[in-house]
Coordinates of C-alpha atoms in Angstrom, one line a residue:
Chain L
M141 CA 0.8 67.3 47.9
D142 CA -0.5 64.0 46.7
R143 CA 1.0 61.5 49.1
H144 CA -0.6 58.5 47.4
I145 CA 2.1 56.9 45.3
S146 CA 1.9 53.7 43.4
R147 CA 3.7 50.6 44.7
D148 CA 5.7 50.0 41.5
K149 CA 6.9 53.6 41.4
V150 CA 8.0 53.5 45.0
Q151 CA 9.9 50.2 44.5
N152 CA 11.9 51.8 41.7
I153 CA 12.8 55.0 43.3
I154 CA 13.7 54.2 46.9
R155 CA 17.0 55.8 47.5
Y156 CA 17.2 55.7 51.2
V157 CA 15.8 53.5 54.0
V158 CA 14.8 54.5 57.6
I159 CA 15.1 51.6 60.0
L160 CA 12.9 51.6 63.1
N161 CA 12.4 49.3 66.0
G162 CA 8.8 48.5 66.8
C163 CA 9.4 45.5 68.9
T164 CA 7.6 45.2 72.2
V165 CA 9.9 42.6 73.7
P166 CA 12.0 42.9 75.8
Y167 CA 10.7 46.3 76.3
E168 CA 8.2 48.7 74.9
S169 CA 10.2 50.8 72.5
P170 CA 9.2 54.5 72.3
F171 CA 8.4 54.1 68.6
Q172 CA 6.9 57.5 68.1
R173 CA 10.0 59.2 69.4
Q174 CA 12.2 57.1 67.1
A175 CA 9.9 58.1 64.2
E176 CA 9.9 61.8 65.1
D177 CA 13.7 62.0 65.4
A178 CA 14.2 60.2 62.1
Y179 CA 11.5 62.4 60.4
A180 CA 13.2 65.6 61.8
L181 CA 16.5 64.5 60.2
L182 CA 14.8 63.8 56.8
Q183 CA 13.0 67.2 56.9
N184 CA 16.0 69.1 58.0
S185 CA 17.9 67.4 55.1
R186 CA 15.2 68.2 52.6
L187 CA 15.0 64.6 51.5
T188 CA 11.9 63.9 49.4
E189 CA 9.5 61.6 51.2
A190 CA 8.8 59.6 48.1
D191 CA 12.5 58.6 47.6
G192 CA 12.5 56.7 50.9
A193 CA 10.9 53.8 52.7
A194 CA 10.6 52.9 56.4
V195 CA 11.7 49.4 57.4
V196 CA 9.9 48.6 60.7
F197 CA 11.0 45.6 62.8
Y198 CA 8.1 44.3 64.9
D199 CA 7.2 41.3 67.0
D200 CA 3.5 41.7 67.7
D201 CA 0.9 41.5 65.0
A202 CA -1.6 43.5 67.1
E203 CA 0.8 46.5 66.9
K204 CA 1.2 46.5 63.1
D205 CA -1.5 49.1 62.2
K206 CA -0.2 51.5 64.9
L207 CA 3.4 51.2 63.7
V208 CA 2.4 51.8 60.1
A209 CA 0.4 54.8 61.1
L210 CA 3.4 56.3 63.1
S211 CA 6.0 55.5 60.4
P212 CA 7.6 58.7 59.1
L213 CA 7.4 57.9 55.4
P214 CA 4.5 56.9 53.1
A215 CA 6.1 53.6 52.1
V216 CA 6.6 51.0 54.8
K217 CA 8.2 47.6 54.8
L218 CA 7.4 45.4 57.8
V219 CA 9.8 42.8 59.1
K220 CA 8.6 40.4 61.7
V221 CA 11.1 39.2 64.3
R222 CA 11.1 37.5 67.7
G223 CA 11.7 40.5 69.8
Y224 CA 14.5 43.1 69.6
Q225 CA 17.9 41.5 69.8
P226 CA 20.7 43.6 68.2
E227 CA 22.8 40.7 66.9
M228 CA 19.8 39.1 65.2
I229 CA 18.5 42.4 63.8
L230 CA 22.0 43.1 62.4
K231 CA 22.1 39.7 60.7
I232 CA 18.7 40.4 59.1
L233 CA 19.8 43.9 58.0
E234 CA 22.9 42.5 56.4
K235 CA 20.8 40.0 54.5
L236 CA 18.3 42.8 53.4
H237 CA 21.3 44.9 52.3
A238 CA 22.8 42.0 50.3
D239 CA 19.5 41.3 48.6
D240 CA 18.6 44.9 47.9
P241 CA 21.5 47.3 48.6
R242 CA 20.8 51.0 49.3
V243 CA 23.4 53.7 49.6
L244 CA 21.8 55.7 52.5
Y245 CA 20.4 54.3 55.7
F246 CA 18.9 56.2 58.6
F247 CA 18.4 55.1 62.2
P248 CA 16.7 57.0 65.1
G249 CA 18.8 58.6 67.8
D250 CA 18.1 56.3 70.7
A251 CA 20.8 54.0 72.0
A252 CA 19.5 51.1 69.9
G253 CA 19.5 53.1 66.7
S254 CA 23.0 54.4 67.4
E255 CA 24.3 50.9 68.1
L256 CA 22.7 49.4 65.0
S257 CA 23.9 52.2 62.7
V258 CA 27.6 52.0 63.7
R259 CA 27.6 48.2 63.5
L260 CA 25.7 47.9 60.2
A261 CA 28.1 50.4 58.6
W262 CA 31.0 48.4 59.7
R263 CA 29.5 45.1 58.4
T264 CA 28.6 46.5 55.1
G265 CA 31.9 48.3 54.4
G266 CA 30.3 51.7 54.8
C267 CA 30.8 54.6 57.2
S268 CA 28.6 56.0 59.9
L269 CA 28.0 59.1 62.0
T270 CA 25.8 59.3 65.0
G271 CA 23.7 62.1 66.3
V272 CA 23.2 63.7 62.9
R273 CA 21.0 66.9 62.8
R274 CA 20.9 67.5 59.1
L275 CA 22.5 66.5 55.8
Q276 CA 23.4 68.8 52.9
A277 CA 24.9 68.5 49.5
A278 CA 28.7 69.1 49.3
D279 CA 31.2 69.3 46.4
S280 CA 32.6 65.9 46.9
G281 CA 29.6 64.1 48.5
I282 CA 27.4 64.7 51.4
S283 CA 27.9 66.9 54.5
A284 CA 26.5 65.8 57.8
V285 CA 26.1 68.2 60.6
R286 CA 26.2 67.1 64.3
Y287 CA 27.0 68.5 67.7
V288 CA 30.5 67.9 69.1
Y289 CA 32.3 69.3 72.2
A290 CA 29.4 68.4 74.6
S291 CA 26.9 70.1 72.2
Q292 CA 28.7 73.4 72.4
M293 CA 30.1 73.3 68.9
E294 CA 28.5 72.2 65.6
G295 CA 30.8 70.1 63.4
T296 CA 30.2 69.6 59.6
F297 CA 31.7 66.4 58.2
T298 CA 31.9 65.4 54.6
V299 CA 31.7 61.9 53.3
P300 CA 32.0 60.8 49.7
Y301 CA 28.7 59.9 48.1
P302 CA 27.6 57.8 46.4
V303 CA 30.2 55.1 46.8
P304 CA 29.3 51.6 45.4
D305 CA 29.3 49.0 48.1
A306 CA 29.9 51.5 50.9
P307 CA 26.6 52.8 52.2
L308 CA 26.3 55.8 54.5
V309 CA 24.6 55.0 57.7
F310 CA 23.5 57.8 59.9
S311 CA 21.7 57.9 63.2
A312 CA 19.6 61.0 64.0
A313 CA 20.2 63.4 66.9
R314 CA 18.0 62.5 69.9
G315 CA 15.1 64.7 70.9
E316 CA 15.2 66.8 67.8
G317 CA 11.8 65.8 66.3
E318 CA 8.4 66.8 67.3
G319 CA 5.4 65.7 65.3
L320 CA 4.9 63.3 62.4
P321 CA 3.2 63.7 59.0
V322 CA -0.2 62.1 58.5
Y323 CA -0.5 60.2 55.3
S324 CA -3.8 59.8 53.6
A325 CA -2.8 56.8 51.6
F326 CA -4.1 53.6 53.2
D327 CA -2.1 51.1 51.2
R328 CA 1.3 52.0 52.6
V329 CA 2.7 48.6 53.3
L330 CA 5.0 47.7 50.3
D331 CA 6.3 44.5 51.6
E332 CA 6.1 42.1 54.6
Q333 CA 8.8 39.6 55.6
D334 CA 8.7 37.1 58.4
F335 CA 12.0 36.5 60.1
S336 CA 10.5 35.2 63.3
N337 CA 12.2 31.8 62.7
F338 CA 15.5 33.4 61.9
P339 CA 18.2 31.4 63.9
R340 CA 19.2 33.0 67.1
S341 CA 22.9 33.9 67.1
C342 CA 25.1 32.1 69.6
K343 CA 26.4 35.6 70.5
N344 CA 23.1 36.7 71.9
P345 CA 23.2 37.3 75.6
E346 CA 20.5 35.5 77.5
A347 CA 17.8 38.0 78.3
G348 CA 16.2 37.9 81.8
M349 CA 14.0 40.2 83.8
F350 CA 12.9 43.6 82.5
T351 CA 11.9 46.3 85.0
P352 CA 10.0 49.1 83.4
V353 CA 10.7 52.7 84.5
S354 CA 8.3 55.2 83.2
T355 CA 9.4 58.7 84.3
P356 CA 11.3 59.9 81.2
K357 CA 8.0 60.4 79.3
T358 CA 6.6 62.6 82.0
L359 CA 9.7 64.7 82.1
E360 CA 10.0 65.2 78.3
K361 CA 6.3 66.0 78.0
A362 CA 6.1 68.3 81.1
R363 CA 5.1 71.9 80.4
F364 CA 6.9 73.2 83.5
V365 CA 10.1 71.7 84.8
V366 CA 12.2 72.6 87.9
A367 CA 15.7 71.5 87.3
A368 CA 18.1 70.9 90.2
G369 CA 21.9 70.8 89.9
Q370 CA 24.9 70.1 92.0
G371 CA 24.4 73.4 93.8
A372 CA 21.5 71.8 95.6
G373 CA 24.2 70.1 97.6
S374 CA 22.5 66.9 98.9
K375 CA 19.9 64.3 98.2
S376 CA 17.6 65.7 100.9
A377 CA 17.8 69.2 99.3
V378 CA 16.8 67.7 95.9
S379 CA 13.9 65.9 97.6
A380 CA 12.8 69.3 99.1
I381 CA 13.1 70.9 95.6
E382 CA 11.0 68.0 94.2
K383 CA 8.3 68.7 96.8
S384 CA 8.2 72.4 96.0
A385 CA 8.1 71.5 92.3
E386 CA 5.1 69.2 92.9
I387 CA 3.2 72.0 94.7
M388 CA 4.0 74.4 91.8
G389 CA 2.7 71.8 89.3
A390 CA 6.2 71.2 87.8
A391 CA 8.1 68.0 87.1
L392 CA 11.6 67.6 88.6
G393 CA 14.7 67.1 86.4
V394 CA 18.3 67.0 87.5
S395 CA 21.7 67.7 86.0
R396 CA 24.2 64.9 85.3
R397 CA 26.3 65.6 88.4
A398 CA 23.2 65.5 90.6
A399 CA 22.0 62.2 89.0
M400 CA 25.5 60.6 89.3
Q401 CA 25.4 61.4 93.0
A402 CA 22.1 59.5 93.2
W403 CA 20.3 62.5 94.5
A404 CA 17.4 61.6 92.1
P405 CA 16.8 58.6 89.9
M406 CA 18.7 58.5 86.6
E407 CA 15.4 58.8 84.8
R408 CA 15.3 62.4 85.9
L409 CA 18.5 63.2 84.1
I410 CA 18.3 66.2 81.7
G411 CA 20.8 66.7 79.0
A412 CA 22.9 65.1 76.3
S413 CA 22.3 61.5 77.4
G414 CA 19.0 62.2 79.3
A415 CA 15.8 64.0 78.7
S416 CA 15.5 66.7 76.1
L417 CA 13.0 69.2 77.5
R418 CA 10.3 71.1 75.5
A419 CA 8.7 72.7 78.5
D420 CA 7.1 76.2 78.2
L421 CA 9.0 77.1 81.4
C422 CA 12.2 75.7 83.0
L423 CA 13.3 76.9 86.4
A424 CA 16.9 75.9 87.0
V425 CA 18.1 76.0 90.6
G426 CA 21.6 75.4 91.7
V427 CA 22.6 74.5 88.1
S428 CA 25.9 76.0 86.9
G429 CA 25.0 75.2 83.3
A430 CA 27.4 72.4 82.2
A431 CA 27.6 72.1 78.5
A432 CA 25.8 68.7 78.4
F433 CA 23.0 70.0 80.6
L434 CA 22.3 73.1 78.5
S435 CA 21.7 71.0 75.4
G436 CA 18.8 69.4 77.3
I437 CA 17.0 72.6 78.1
E438 CA 17.7 74.6 74.9
K439 CA 14.3 73.9 73.4
C440 CA 12.3 75.2 76.5
G441 CA 10.1 78.2 75.8
F442 CA 11.5 80.3 78.7
I443 CA 14.4 79.6 81.1
A444 CA 14.6 81.2 84.5
A445 CA 17.6 80.4 86.8
V446 CA 18.6 81.0 90.4
N447 CA 22.3 80.8 91.0
T448 CA 24.8 82.4 93.4
D449 CA 27.5 82.9 90.7
P450 CA 26.8 85.7 88.2
K451 CA 29.5 84.3 86.0
A452 CA 28.0 80.8 85.8
P453 CA 27.3 79.7 82.1
I454 CA 23.6 79.3 83.0
V455 CA 23.3 83.1 83.3
S456 CA 23.9 83.9 79.7
C457 CA 21.9 80.9 78.5
A458 CA 18.8 81.7 80.6
D459 CA 16.2 84.4 79.8
V460 CA 16.4 85.6 83.4
T461 CA 18.6 84.7 86.4
V462 CA 18.2 85.6 90.1
I463 CA 21.6 85.9 91.7
D464 CA 21.1 84.4 95.2
D465 CA 20.9 81.2 97.2
Y466 CA 18.2 79.1 95.5
Q467 CA 16.6 78.1 98.8
P468 CA 15.1 81.4 100.1
V469 CA 14.2 82.4 96.5
L470 CA 12.4 79.1 95.9
E471 CA 10.6 79.3 99.3
A472 CA 9.5 82.9 98.5
L473 CA 8.3 81.9 95.0
L474 CA 6.4 79.0 96.5
E475 CA 4.8 81.3 99.0
I476 CA 3.8 83.8 96.3
M477 CA 2.3 81.1 94.1
M478 CA 0.4 79.5 97.0
K479 CA -1.1 82.8 98.0
R480 CA -2.2 83.4 94.4
V481 CA -3.9 80.0 94.3
S482 CA -5.6 80.5 97.6
S483 CA -6.8 84.0 96.6
H484 CA -8.3 82.5 93.5
D485 CA -10.1 79.9 95.6
Chain A
M26 CA 38.9 36.3 84.5
K27 CA 41.1 38.9 82.8
I28 CA 39.2 42.2 82.8
L29 CA 40.3 45.2 80.8
V30 CA 38.9 48.7 81.0
C31 CA 39.5 51.1 78.1
F32 CA 39.4 54.7 79.3
K33 CA 40.0 58.2 78.0
V34 CA 41.1 61.3 79.8
V35 CA 39.2 64.4 78.6
P36 CA 39.3 68.2 79.2
D37 CA 36.7 69.4 81.7
L38 CA 34.5 71.2 79.2
D39 CA 32.2 72.4 82.0
A40 CA 35.0 74.8 83.0
M41 CA 34.8 76.6 79.6
R42 CA 33.3 80.0 79.6
Q43 CA 30.9 81.1 76.8
E44 CA 33.5 83.3 75.2
D45 CA 36.1 80.5 75.1
W46 CA 34.1 78.5 72.5
V47 CA 36.0 79.7 69.5
A48 CA 37.1 77.5 66.6
E49 CA 40.5 78.0 65.0
D50 CA 41.9 75.5 62.4
L51 CA 38.9 73.2 63.0
A52 CA 39.6 72.9 66.7
V53 CA 38.8 74.6 70.0
D54 CA 41.6 75.4 72.4
V55 CA 41.0 73.3 75.4
S56 CA 44.6 72.9 76.4
F57 CA 44.2 75.2 79.5
L58 CA 41.4 73.1 81.0
P59 CA 41.9 70.6 83.8
R60 CA 41.9 67.0 82.7
E61 CA 39.4 64.4 84.1
W62 CA 38.2 60.9 83.5
N63 CA 35.7 60.7 80.8
S64 CA 32.5 60.2 82.9
F65 CA 31.3 56.9 81.3
D66 CA 34.9 55.5 81.5
E67 CA 35.1 56.5 85.1
S68 CA 31.9 54.5 85.7
A69 CA 33.5 51.6 83.8
L70 CA 36.6 51.6 86.0
E71 CA 34.6 51.7 89.2
T72 CA 32.3 48.9 87.8
A73 CA 35.4 46.7 87.2
L74 CA 36.6 47.3 90.7
R75 CA 33.2 46.4 92.1
L76 CA 33.2 43.2 90.0
A77 CA 36.6 42.4 91.5
D78 CA 35.3 43.1 95.0
A79 CA 32.3 40.8 94.5
S80 CA 34.3 37.8 93.3
G81 CA 37.9 37.1 93.7
G82 CA 40.5 35.7 91.2
H83 CA 40.2 38.5 88.6
Q84 CA 43.1 40.2 87.0
L85 CA 42.3 43.9 86.4
S86 CA 43.9 45.9 83.6
A87 CA 43.4 49.3 82.1
V88 CA 44.5 50.9 78.9
S89 CA 44.4 54.3 77.3
I90 CA 45.8 56.0 74.3
G91 CA 47.9 59.1 74.5
G92 CA 51.1 60.7 75.8
S93 CA 52.8 60.9 79.2
L94 CA 50.2 63.5 80.4
L95 CA 48.2 60.4 81.2
N96 CA 50.7 59.1 83.8
P97 CA 49.0 60.7 86.9
F98 CA 45.8 58.9 86.0
F99 CA 47.6 55.6 85.6
K100 CA 49.2 56.1 89.1
T101 CA 45.7 56.4 90.6
L102 CA 44.7 53.2 88.9
A103 CA 47.8 51.4 90.1
A104 CA 47.1 52.7 93.6
L105 CA 43.6 51.2 93.3
K106 CA 45.2 47.9 92.7
F107 CA 44.7 47.5 89.0
D108 CA 47.2 44.7 88.2
E109 CA 48.4 46.1 85.0
V110 CA 48.1 49.5 83.3
F111 CA 49.0 50.1 79.6
R112 CA 49.5 53.3 77.7
I113 CA 49.4 53.1 73.9
E114 CA 51.8 55.8 72.9
L115 CA 50.3 58.0 70.3
D116 CA 50.1 61.8 70.0
G117 CA 47.9 63.3 67.4
D118 CA 44.4 64.4 66.6
L119 CA 42.2 61.4 67.4
R120 CA 39.0 63.5 68.1
F121 CA 37.1 62.1 65.2
S122 CA 38.9 58.8 64.6
P123 CA 36.9 56.1 66.4
G124 CA 37.9 53.6 63.7
R125 CA 41.6 54.1 64.3
I126 CA 41.2 54.0 68.1
A127 CA 39.2 50.8 67.9
A128 CA 41.7 49.2 65.5
L129 CA 44.5 50.0 68.0
L130 CA 42.5 48.6 70.9
A131 CA 41.5 45.5 68.9
A132 CA 45.2 44.7 68.1
F133 CA 46.1 45.3 71.8
I134 CA 43.2 43.0 73.1
R135 CA 44.1 40.3 70.6
R136 CA 47.7 40.4 71.8
E137 CA 46.8 40.3 75.6
Q138 CA 43.7 38.1 75.4
F139 CA 41.2 39.6 77.8
D140 CA 37.9 37.9 78.8
V141 CA 35.9 41.0 79.6
V142 CA 36.4 44.4 78.0
L143 CA 34.6 47.4 79.6
C144 CA 34.3 50.7 77.7
G145 CA 32.4 53.9 78.4
R146 CA 29.8 54.4 75.7
Q147 CA 31.1 57.7 74.4
S148 CA 33.5 60.5 75.3
G149 CA 33.5 64.3 75.2
V150 CA 35.0 66.5 72.5
G151 CA 34.4 64.0 69.6
D152 CA 31.1 62.6 71.0
N153 CA 31.4 59.9 68.3
A154 CA 29.7 57.1 70.3
Q155 CA 31.3 54.6 68.0
T156 CA 34.6 53.2 69.4
P157 CA 33.2 50.3 71.6
L158 CA 30.8 49.3 68.8
I159 CA 33.5 49.2 66.1
L160 CA 35.7 47.3 68.6
T161 CA 32.9 44.8 69.1
E162 CA 32.7 44.3 65.3
M163 CA 36.4 44.0 64.9
L164 CA 36.8 41.4 67.6
G165 CA 33.6 39.6 66.7
L166 CA 32.6 39.4 70.4
P167 CA 29.1 39.4 72.0
C168 CA 28.3 42.8 73.4
I169 CA 25.8 44.3 75.9
T170 CA 25.4 48.1 75.6
Q171 CA 24.2 50.7 78.1
A172 CA 25.4 48.5 81.0
A173 CA 24.7 50.0 84.4
E174 CA 25.6 47.1 86.7
V175 CA 27.8 44.0 86.3
H176 CA 27.6 41.1 88.7
P177 CA 29.3 37.7 88.8
A178 CA 27.0 34.8 87.9
P179 CA 27.2 31.0 88.0
E180 CA 29.2 29.1 85.4
N181 CA 31.8 31.8 84.9
S182 CA 29.2 34.2 83.4
L183 CA 28.1 37.7 84.2
R184 CA 24.8 39.2 85.1
V185 CA 24.5 42.6 83.4
I186 CA 21.8 45.2 84.1
S187 CA 21.4 47.7 81.2
R188 CA 19.5 50.9 81.3
V189 CA 17.5 50.7 78.1
E190 CA 14.8 53.1 76.9
G191 CA 11.8 52.5 79.1
G192 CA 13.4 50.5 81.9
L193 CA 16.1 48.2 83.2
L194 CA 17.0 45.0 81.3
E195 CA 18.8 42.1 83.0
Q196 CA 20.9 39.8 80.8
R197 CA 23.4 37.0 81.3
I198 CA 26.5 36.9 79.1
R199 CA 29.4 34.5 78.9
P200 CA 32.9 35.9 78.3
P201 CA 34.7 36.7 76.2
C202 CA 32.5 39.7 75.7
I203 CA 32.4 43.5 75.5
L204 CA 30.3 45.7 77.8
T205 CA 29.7 49.3 77.1
I206 CA 28.9 51.4 80.2
G207 CA 26.1 54.0 80.0
D208 CA 24.5 56.2 82.6
T209 CA 24.9 54.7 86.0
Q210 CA 24.6 56.2 89.4
S211 CA 27.1 56.4 92.3
T212 CA 30.0 55.2 90.2
Y213 CA 32.5 57.9 90.8
L214 CA 35.9 56.3 90.9
R215 CA 36.9 55.5 94.5
I216 CA 39.8 57.4 96.0
P217 CA 42.9 55.3 96.8
T218 CA 44.2 55.5 100.4
L219 CA 47.5 57.3 101.0
K220 CA 49.0 53.9 102.0
D221 CA 48.0 52.3 98.8
R222 CA 49.3 55.3 96.8
M223 CA 52.7 54.8 98.4
Q224 CA 52.6 51.0 98.1
Y225 CA 51.2 50.5 94.6
G226 CA 51.1 53.9 92.9
K227 CA 54.6 53.6 91.6
R228 CA 53.9 50.5 89.6
P229 CA 55.2 51.2 86.1
V230 CA 53.0 51.8 83.2
T231 CA 53.6 49.5 80.3
V232 CA 54.1 51.7 77.2
I233 CA 53.2 50.2 73.8
D234 CA 54.2 52.0 70.6
A235 CA 51.0 52.5 68.5
R236 CA 53.0 51.6 65.3
E237 CA 53.6 48.1 66.7
L238 CA 49.9 47.6 67.1
E239 CA 49.1 49.0 63.7
Q240 CA 51.6 46.5 62.2
D241 CA 49.8 43.7 64.1
S242 CA 46.5 45.0 62.8
D243 CA 47.8 45.2 59.2
A244 CA 49.1 41.7 59.5
D245 CA 45.8 40.4 60.8
S246 CA 43.8 39.6 57.7
D247 CA 40.7 38.9 59.9
A248 CA 40.7 42.5 61.1
G249 CA 39.3 43.7 57.8
Y250 CA 40.2 47.2 58.9
H251 CA 43.7 48.5 58.6
A252 CA 44.1 50.8 61.6
G253 CA 42.5 53.7 59.9
L254 CA 45.7 54.8 58.2
S255 CA 45.5 52.7 55.0
S256 CA 41.8 52.0 55.5
P257 CA 39.8 51.4 52.3
R258 CA 36.8 52.8 54.0
A259 CA 35.5 56.3 53.5
Q260 CA 36.0 58.3 56.7
P261 CA 34.0 61.3 57.6
R262 CA 36.2 64.4 57.5
L263 CA 35.6 67.5 59.6
V264 CA 35.4 70.5 57.3
K265 CA 33.7 73.1 59.5
L266 CA 33.4 73.8 63.3
E267 CA 31.2 76.6 64.7
P268 CA 30.0 77.5 68.2
V269 CA 26.4 76.7 69.0
D270 CA 24.9 80.0 70.1
N271 CA 22.5 79.1 72.9
R272 CA 22.6 82.5 74.5
R273 CA 19.4 84.1 75.6
A274 CA 18.4 87.5 77.0
G275 CA 20.5 86.9 80.1
V276 CA 18.6 89.4 82.3
V277 CA 20.0 89.4 85.9
I278 CA 18.1 90.2 89.0
D279 CA 20.7 90.9 91.7
T280 CA 19.3 93.6 94.0
G281 CA 17.0 93.3 97.0
T282 CA 16.2 90.5 99.4
P283 CA 15.6 87.0 98.2
Q284 CA 11.8 87.7 98.7
E285 CA 12.0 90.8 96.7
K286 CA 13.9 89.1 93.9
A287 CA 11.4 86.2 93.9
R288 CA 8.5 88.6 93.7
L289 CA 10.1 90.4 90.7
L290 CA 10.9 87.1 89.0
Y291 CA 7.3 85.9 89.5
E292 CA 5.5 89.1 88.6
R293 CA 7.5 90.1 85.6
Y294 CA 8.4 86.8 84.1
L295 CA 6.7 83.7 85.5
Q296 CA 3.1 84.8 86.2
E297 CA 2.0 85.0 82.6
R298 CA 3.7 81.7 81.7
L299 CA 2.1 79.9 84.6
S300 CA -1.4 81.1 84.0

């Protein structure tokens, strides 16, 4: 496929826009993950790449090349701002929409993308859906498919399309994407606009200190994860599981109930609002298999569980489950693995 | 400061068994499940109580939409010394109607004039993740999303710590404002004492007819959104509902000592995947 398309042609045929946040202030946004989630939605919806453009907000000129390279569409528009601030970005998006209205907008599935999509739809008289996995053509418009009922059911929603002056604004499902296309065309930037002097809204909260926390990346990229749930029973038990996991070469993740009890940092949370694992192996201990948790491990290559209850939901959703207390089983596993390592030495 | 928490009571979907996930007439029967606070809303209620603990002189209120089944939850809030509890009377399918819910709440908030509105960021069943954001737009208020902690700050403002992608962001905001509560640890709602249950738990719930609020909303030309019923906006319509099949092989190892089970698990399933 020839990905090199002329600037004039692209300007005329753009039917949809993907909005991405490449700002580094107040925090370093995981741009690649945004791009991957948006790209997965476009791919699953079979939208032609040449019909769309990526609009990338950024605040640091040194990042421009990297952001263009990671953009999920061949055509890119760059918009310079003074850091990510939702109220200001929304004002700029309203202006861009007024100047050059589109009927279809896409946002990534992170919290910022979800917020912007809902608020932009409201401001532009359109309608929005969050967490969309794919779009398909429907008799009276477009169908959007997303998870509902704590990711245990898939709902299909129809929306009329196209409706003049009522754009459809979708944010992608989180953690769906993996990998981005590589475009050979080097002249991908269609347009650059500088809004760095855009007036600050009086509605902006006053930003203060930012404390980076870096664990989610390690959890989502880990090849082997030990997941602890409420069955662990205490903070000290989760700490012991973490130590065993470290020795096994695994990362620790926890269920929502375990995270809410502060048995592990919130950054270790697996599931609908936490990390979406892609590990080759997930060992779930003391996890009953709450609906929201299962959606966070469904993409793992192999799921093994240890649980006392043979009727727990995790049993049917795992490849294999040991029915027993997790502690003696985990201890025995650790012993076997350590013996193997020492025999190899 | 007048503080309002908008909350929802939801079925405990974790109590569903795999075979219970069946759709009929575009719905799943969850009527037999126990009801619980929506987890993000529970955090919002506890956050409001902590804010009141940290600085005096606040008036705490809570509101939810639904029928009389909500009353036990309101009793708990009254026992926790929420000054006023409101129930917007409306039965019906609101699973995928965040615009209508936001319009009702907006009309209610305009009527009662609150300084700070706390909402959980999303709730189960519909998982729309839209209501507090549409509410923000309808009321035209400043908003901080993903709040994890809210503290009093000088000059009648609030210091809010949000859990954003990559870290924790501290911001200062001046009421009136909306705060949406995201993932936040150790915010299970406290349990009222028996004494407080006896003393405060019988405080009546103020019931408001949803139609009154919808009339307010219709009359309010600034709202720009007419309670969802006569809305000019296109609304997504649910047309299909199917279970997500995430079942796997489901092999069970249930005989032998823990050591024997661990050995079988390792040798037959884990060894090749760990090499």
